[in-house]
Short mmCIF file of C-alpha atoms (C1' of nucleotides) in Angstrom, two decimals:
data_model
loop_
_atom_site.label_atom_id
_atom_site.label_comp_id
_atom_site.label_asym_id
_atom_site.label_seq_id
_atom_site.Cartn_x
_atom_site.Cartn_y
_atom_site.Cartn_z
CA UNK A 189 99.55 96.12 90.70
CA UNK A 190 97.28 97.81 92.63
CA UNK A 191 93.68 95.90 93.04
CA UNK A 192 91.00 96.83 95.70
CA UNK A 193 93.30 96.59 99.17
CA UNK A 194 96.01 98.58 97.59
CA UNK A 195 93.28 101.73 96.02
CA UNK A 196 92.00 101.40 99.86
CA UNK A 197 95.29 102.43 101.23
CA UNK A 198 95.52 105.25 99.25
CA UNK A 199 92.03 106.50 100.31
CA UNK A 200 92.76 106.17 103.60
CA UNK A 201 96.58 107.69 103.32
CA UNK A 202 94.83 111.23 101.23
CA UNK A 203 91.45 111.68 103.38
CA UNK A 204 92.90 113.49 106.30
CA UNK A 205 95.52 115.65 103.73
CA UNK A 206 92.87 116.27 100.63
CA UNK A 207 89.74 117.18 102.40
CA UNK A 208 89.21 120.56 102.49
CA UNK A 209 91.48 121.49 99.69
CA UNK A 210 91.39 123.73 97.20
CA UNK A 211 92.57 123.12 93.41
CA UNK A 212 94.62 126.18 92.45
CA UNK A 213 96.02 124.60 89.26
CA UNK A 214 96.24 121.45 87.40
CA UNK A 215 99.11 120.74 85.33
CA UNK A 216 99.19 117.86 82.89
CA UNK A 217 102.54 116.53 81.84
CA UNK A 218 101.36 113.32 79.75
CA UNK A 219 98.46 114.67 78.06
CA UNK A 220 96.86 110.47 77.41
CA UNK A 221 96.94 110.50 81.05
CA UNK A 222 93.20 112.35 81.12
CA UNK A 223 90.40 111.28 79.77
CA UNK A 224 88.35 112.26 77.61
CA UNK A 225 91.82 113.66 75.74
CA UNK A 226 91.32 117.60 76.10
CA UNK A 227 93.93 119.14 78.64
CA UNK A 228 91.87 122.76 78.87
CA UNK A 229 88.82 121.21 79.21
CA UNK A 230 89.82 119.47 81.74
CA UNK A 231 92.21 122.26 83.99
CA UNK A 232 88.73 124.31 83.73
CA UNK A 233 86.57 121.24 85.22
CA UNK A 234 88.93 121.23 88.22
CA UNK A 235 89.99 124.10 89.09
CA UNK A 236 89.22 126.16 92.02
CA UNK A 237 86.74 123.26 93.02
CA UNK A 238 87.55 121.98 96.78
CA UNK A 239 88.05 118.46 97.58
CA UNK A 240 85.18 117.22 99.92
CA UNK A 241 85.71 113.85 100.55
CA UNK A 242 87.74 110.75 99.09
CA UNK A 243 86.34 107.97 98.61
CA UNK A 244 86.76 104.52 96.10
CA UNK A 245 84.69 102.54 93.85
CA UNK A 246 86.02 98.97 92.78
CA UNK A 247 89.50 100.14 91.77
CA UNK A 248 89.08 103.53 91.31
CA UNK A 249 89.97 106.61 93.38
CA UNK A 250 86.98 108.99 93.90
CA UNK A 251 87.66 113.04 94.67
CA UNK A 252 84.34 114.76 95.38
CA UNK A 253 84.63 118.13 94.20
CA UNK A 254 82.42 120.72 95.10
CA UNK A 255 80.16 121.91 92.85
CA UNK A 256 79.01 117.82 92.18
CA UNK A 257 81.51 117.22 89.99
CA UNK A 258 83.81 114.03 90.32
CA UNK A 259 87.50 113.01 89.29
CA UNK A 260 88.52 109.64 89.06
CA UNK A 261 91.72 108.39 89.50
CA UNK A 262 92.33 104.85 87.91
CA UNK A 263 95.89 103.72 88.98
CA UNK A 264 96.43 100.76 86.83
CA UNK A 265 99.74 98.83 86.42
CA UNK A 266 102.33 101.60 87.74
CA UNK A 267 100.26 104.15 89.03
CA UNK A 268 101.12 106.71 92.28
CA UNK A 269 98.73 108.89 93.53
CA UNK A 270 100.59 110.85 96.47
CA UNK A 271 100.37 113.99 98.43
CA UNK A 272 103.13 116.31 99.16
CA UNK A 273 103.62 119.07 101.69
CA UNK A 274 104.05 122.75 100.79
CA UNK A 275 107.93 122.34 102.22
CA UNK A 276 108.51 118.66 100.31
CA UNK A 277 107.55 120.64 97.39
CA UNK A 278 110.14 119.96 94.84
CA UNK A 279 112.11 116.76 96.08
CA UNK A 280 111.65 115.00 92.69
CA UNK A 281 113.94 115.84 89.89
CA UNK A 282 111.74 116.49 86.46
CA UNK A 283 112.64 113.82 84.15
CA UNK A 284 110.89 111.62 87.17
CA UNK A 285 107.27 109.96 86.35
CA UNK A 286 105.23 112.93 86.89
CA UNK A 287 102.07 112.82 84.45
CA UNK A 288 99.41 115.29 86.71
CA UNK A 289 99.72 117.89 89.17
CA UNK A 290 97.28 119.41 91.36
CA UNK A 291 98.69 122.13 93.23
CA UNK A 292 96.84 123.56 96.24
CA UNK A 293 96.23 127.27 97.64
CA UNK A 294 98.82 126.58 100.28
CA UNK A 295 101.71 125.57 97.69
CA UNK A 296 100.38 122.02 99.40
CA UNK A 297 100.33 119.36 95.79
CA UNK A 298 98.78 115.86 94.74
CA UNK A 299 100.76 114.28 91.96
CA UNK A 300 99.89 111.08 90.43
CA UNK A 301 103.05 109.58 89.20
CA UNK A 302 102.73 106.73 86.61
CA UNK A 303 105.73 104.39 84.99
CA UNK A 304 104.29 103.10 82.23
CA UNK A 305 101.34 105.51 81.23
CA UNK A 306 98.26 103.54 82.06
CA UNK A 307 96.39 105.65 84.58
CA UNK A 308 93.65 107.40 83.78
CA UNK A 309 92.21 110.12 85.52
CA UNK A 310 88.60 111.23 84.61
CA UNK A 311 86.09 114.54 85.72
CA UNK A 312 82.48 113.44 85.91
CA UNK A 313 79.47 115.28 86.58
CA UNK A 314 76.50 113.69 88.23
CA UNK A 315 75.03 112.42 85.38
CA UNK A 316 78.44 111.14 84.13
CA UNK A 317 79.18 109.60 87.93
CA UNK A 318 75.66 107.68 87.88
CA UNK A 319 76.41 105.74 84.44
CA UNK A 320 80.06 104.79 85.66
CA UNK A 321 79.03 104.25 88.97
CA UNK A 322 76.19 101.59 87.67
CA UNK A 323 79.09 100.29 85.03
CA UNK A 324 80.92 98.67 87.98
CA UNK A 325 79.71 95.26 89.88
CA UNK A 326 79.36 94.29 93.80
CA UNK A 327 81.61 96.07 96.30
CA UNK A 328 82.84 92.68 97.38
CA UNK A 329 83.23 94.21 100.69
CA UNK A 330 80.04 95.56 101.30
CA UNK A 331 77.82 94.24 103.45
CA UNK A 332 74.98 93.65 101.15
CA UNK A 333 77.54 91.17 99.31
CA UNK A 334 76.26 88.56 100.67
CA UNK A 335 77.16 84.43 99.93
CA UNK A 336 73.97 83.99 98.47
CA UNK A 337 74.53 87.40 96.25
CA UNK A 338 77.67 85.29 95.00
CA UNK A 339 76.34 82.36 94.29
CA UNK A 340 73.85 84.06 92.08
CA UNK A 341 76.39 86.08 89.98
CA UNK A 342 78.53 82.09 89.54
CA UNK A 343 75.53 80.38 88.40
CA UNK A 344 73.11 82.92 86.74
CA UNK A 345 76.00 82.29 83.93
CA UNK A 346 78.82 80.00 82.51
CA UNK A 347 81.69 81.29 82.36
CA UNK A 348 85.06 80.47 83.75
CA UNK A 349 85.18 81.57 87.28
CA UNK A 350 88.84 83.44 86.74
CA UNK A 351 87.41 85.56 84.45
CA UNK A 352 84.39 85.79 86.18
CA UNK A 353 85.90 87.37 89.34
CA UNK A 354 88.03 89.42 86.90
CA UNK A 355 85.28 91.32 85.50
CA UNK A 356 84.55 94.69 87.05
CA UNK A 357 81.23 95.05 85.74
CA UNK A 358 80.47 91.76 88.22
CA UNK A 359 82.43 92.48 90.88
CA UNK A 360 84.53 95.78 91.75
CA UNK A 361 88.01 95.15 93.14
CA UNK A 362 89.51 92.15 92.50
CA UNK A 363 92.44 91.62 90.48
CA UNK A 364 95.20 89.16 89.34
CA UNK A 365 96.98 88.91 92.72
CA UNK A 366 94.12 88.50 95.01
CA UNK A 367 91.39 86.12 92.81
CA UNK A 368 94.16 83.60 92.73
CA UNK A 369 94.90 83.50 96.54
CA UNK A 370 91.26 83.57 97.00
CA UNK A 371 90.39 80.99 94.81
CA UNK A 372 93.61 78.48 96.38
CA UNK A 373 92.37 79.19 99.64
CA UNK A 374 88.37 78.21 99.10
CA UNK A 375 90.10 75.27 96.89
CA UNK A 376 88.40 76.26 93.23
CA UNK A 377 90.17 75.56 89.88
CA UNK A 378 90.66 78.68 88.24
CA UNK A 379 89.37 77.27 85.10
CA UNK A 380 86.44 75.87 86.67
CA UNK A 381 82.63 76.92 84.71
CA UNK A 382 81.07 79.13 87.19
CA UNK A 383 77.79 77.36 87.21
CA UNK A 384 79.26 74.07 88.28
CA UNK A 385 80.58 75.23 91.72
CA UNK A 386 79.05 73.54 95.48
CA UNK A 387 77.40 75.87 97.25
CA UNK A 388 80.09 74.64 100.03
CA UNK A 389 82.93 76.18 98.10
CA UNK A 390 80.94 79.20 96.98
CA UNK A 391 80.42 79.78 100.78
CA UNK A 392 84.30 79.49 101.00
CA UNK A 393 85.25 81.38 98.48
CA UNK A 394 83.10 84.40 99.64
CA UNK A 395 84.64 84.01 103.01
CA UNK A 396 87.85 83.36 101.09
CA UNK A 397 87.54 87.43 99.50
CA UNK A 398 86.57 88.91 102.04
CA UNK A 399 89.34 87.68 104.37
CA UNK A 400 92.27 87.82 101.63
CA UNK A 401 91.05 91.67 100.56
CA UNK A 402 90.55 92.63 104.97
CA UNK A 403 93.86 91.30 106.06
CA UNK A 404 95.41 93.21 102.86
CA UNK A 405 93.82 96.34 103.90
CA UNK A 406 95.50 95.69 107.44
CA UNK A 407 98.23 95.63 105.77
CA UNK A 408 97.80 98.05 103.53
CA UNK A 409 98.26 96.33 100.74
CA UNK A 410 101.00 94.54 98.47
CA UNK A 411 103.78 95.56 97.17
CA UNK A 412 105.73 93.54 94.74
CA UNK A 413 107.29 96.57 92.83
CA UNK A 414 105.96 99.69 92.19
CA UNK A 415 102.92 100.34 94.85
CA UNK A 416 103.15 103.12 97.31
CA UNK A 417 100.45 104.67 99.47
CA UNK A 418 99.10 108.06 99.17
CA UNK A 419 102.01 108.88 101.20
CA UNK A 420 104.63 106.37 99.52
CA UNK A 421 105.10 103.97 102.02
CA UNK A 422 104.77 100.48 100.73
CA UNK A 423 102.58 97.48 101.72
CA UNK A 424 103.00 94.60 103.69
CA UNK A 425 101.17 91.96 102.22
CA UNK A 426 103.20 90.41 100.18
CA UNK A 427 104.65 88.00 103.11
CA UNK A 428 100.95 86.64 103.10
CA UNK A 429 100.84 85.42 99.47
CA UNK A 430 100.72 82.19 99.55
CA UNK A 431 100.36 81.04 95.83
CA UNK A 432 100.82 84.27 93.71
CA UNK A 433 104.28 84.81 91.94
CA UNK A 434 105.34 81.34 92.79
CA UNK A 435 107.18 79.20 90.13
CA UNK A 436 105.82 76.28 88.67
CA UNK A 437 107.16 73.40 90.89
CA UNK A 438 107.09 75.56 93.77
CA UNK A 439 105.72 73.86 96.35
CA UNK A 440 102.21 74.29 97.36
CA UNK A 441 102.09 75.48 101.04
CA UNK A 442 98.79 73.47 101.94
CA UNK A 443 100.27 70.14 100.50
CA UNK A 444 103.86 69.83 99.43
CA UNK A 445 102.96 69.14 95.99
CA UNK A 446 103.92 71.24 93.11
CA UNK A 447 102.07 74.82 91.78
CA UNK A 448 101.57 75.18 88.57
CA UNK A 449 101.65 78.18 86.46
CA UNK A 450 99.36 78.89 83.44
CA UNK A 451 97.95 81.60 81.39
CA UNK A 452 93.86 82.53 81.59
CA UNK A 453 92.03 85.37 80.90
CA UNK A 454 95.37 86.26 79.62
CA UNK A 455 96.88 86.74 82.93
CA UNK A 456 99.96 84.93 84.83
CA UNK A 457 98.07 81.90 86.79
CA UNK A 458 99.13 80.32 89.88
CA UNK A 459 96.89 77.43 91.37
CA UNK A 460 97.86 73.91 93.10
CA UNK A 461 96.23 71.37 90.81
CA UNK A 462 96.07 69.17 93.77
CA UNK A 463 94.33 71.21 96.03
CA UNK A 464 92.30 72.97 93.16
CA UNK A 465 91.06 69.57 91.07
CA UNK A 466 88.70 70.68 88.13
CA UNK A 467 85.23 69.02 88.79
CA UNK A 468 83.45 68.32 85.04
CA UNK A 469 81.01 70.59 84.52
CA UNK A 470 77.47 69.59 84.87
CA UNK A 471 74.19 71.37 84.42
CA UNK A 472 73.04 72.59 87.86
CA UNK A 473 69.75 72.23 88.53
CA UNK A 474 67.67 72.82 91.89
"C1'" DC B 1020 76.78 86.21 75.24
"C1'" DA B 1021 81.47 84.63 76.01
"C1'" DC B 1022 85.80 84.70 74.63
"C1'" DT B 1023 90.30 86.15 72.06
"C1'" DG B 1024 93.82 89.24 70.72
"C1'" DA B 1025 95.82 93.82 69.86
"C1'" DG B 1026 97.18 97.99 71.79
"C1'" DC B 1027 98.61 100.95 75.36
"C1'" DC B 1028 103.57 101.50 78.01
"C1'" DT B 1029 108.34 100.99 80.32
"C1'" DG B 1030 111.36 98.61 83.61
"C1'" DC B 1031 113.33 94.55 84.71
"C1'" DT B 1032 115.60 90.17 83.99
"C1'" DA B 1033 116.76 85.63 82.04
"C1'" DG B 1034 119.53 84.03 78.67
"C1'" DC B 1035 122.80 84.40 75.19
"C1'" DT C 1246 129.89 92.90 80.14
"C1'" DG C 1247 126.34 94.19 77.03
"C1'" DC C 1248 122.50 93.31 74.42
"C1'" DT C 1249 117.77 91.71 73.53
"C1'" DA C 1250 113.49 89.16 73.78
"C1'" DG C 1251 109.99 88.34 76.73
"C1'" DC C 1252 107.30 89.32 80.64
"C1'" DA C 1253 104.44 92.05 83.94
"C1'" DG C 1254 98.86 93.21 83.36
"C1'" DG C 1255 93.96 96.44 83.86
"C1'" DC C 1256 91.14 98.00 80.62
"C1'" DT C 1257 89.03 99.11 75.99
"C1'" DC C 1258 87.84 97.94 71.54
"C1'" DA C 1259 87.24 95.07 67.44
"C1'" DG C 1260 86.45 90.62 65.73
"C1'" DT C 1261 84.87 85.55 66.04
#
DNA sequence: CACTGAGCCTGCTAGC
DNA sequence: TGCTAGCAGGCTCAGT
């Protein structure tokens, strides 16, 4: 599932292959796969425009195309966003998971390749780009993001810090796999009010993000099943999960005891409720 | 404002 | 062995 690390990757993989590029053609295979749902309109937004730079935004893949128009690429669950060579051209047999094509000048071709139909890929002009762009919450990896920049988005509200971290619109990036590593490691009960956190584990749980989401980019990023870079290689992260996926009962690698698994914001949970004790939540003043 | 649940999708697997 | 129910989950939208 592809969260901030994993998007990263596949910037970093495309840069050197898609700048420069020309669009000759865009086919769409799965028309739900673009947004806003009009294939013509949106072959005639891309084409012929050259890509001149790649770039992300919280989980999202950013083309610049000239002209100041933007494409999107949201990857979701099973998304594959991957460049081929003029002479790898047609390796993959048809009936494979091919939703978009963009096929260069020099018979060159980005395909974004998605199992279960959940991508999204999106042209925005500059006006377009400025709304979505102020949509999305803190790069949690820019500098600016500061401890004290965290602690203001836990306590200028109440809710319950999973969620919290899982909402894009606070903070761009972070998903399932990576909030609950974070949150074992700076020792925070998933379920625990945002407002009633120490400023001694907000401090650790910034620290906490940054590290977890760095050392996945070394990595370049997790993959438990479907993730592939912009070249298809997979990730090595996954040996440095320490709480995700585990079974309830499994034991917790800081203490011995057992993990627990539970369901919020909807999603799979995976938390030691030894190390991770939920505090009551009192009003914070000072 | 915060939260819940449905819907979008298909592959995989636990359990019968 | 073969089948099926349930799970995986980011995001949007409607409803409480």
């Amino acid at each position: 599932m592809p969260e901030l690390p994993e998007v990263e990757s596949v910037c970093r993989t495309l840069r050197p292959h898609l700048t420069g590029k020309k669009i000759a053609r865009a086919t769409v295979h799965w028309a739900r796969t673009v947004e806003p749902l009009v294939v013509p309109s949106f072959r005639r937004k891309v084409e012929d425009r050259t890509i001149a730079g790649v770039a992300r935004r919280g989980k999202y893949i950013v083309l610049s195309l000239s002209g100041d128009v933007r494409m999107t690429v949201h990857l979701r669950m099973t998304g594959e966003l991957r460049y081929f060579e003029s002479n790898s051209a047609q390796k993959t047999s048809p009936n494979d998971y091919l939703r978009v094509e963009f096929a260069f000048a020099g018979g060159e071709s980005l395909r974004f390749y998605d199992i279960r139909k959940f991508g999204r890929i999106r042209v925005l002009d500059s006006r377009e780009w400025a709304e979505f762009d102020q949509e999305l919450g803190w790069e949690p990896l820019d500098p600016d993001f500061r401890p004290s920049i965290l602690k203001h988005v836990l306590q200028s509200r109440r809710r319950i810090v999973k969620a919290l971290l899982l909402d894009q619109t606070v903070i761009a990036g972070l998903g399932n796999i990576y909030i609950d590593e974070a949150l074992f490691r700076a020792r925070i009960h998933p379920l625990q009010p945002s407002d009633s956190i120490s400023t001694v584990k907000i401090n650790r749980l910034h620290t906490a993000i940054r590290e977890i989401l760095n050392s996945a980019i070394d990595r370049r990023g997790t993959t438990l099943r479907n993730y592939r870079s912009g070249l298809g290689e997979p990730g090595e992260n996954q040996q440095l999960l320490r709480v995700y996926g585990s079974a309830t009962g499994a034991p917790c690698p800081r203490c011995g005891r057992g993990l627990r698994r539970t369901t919020v914001s909807q999603r799979t949970t995976t938390f030691c409720p030894n190390c991770q004790r939920l505090k009551p939540a009192r009003s914070n003043r000072r």
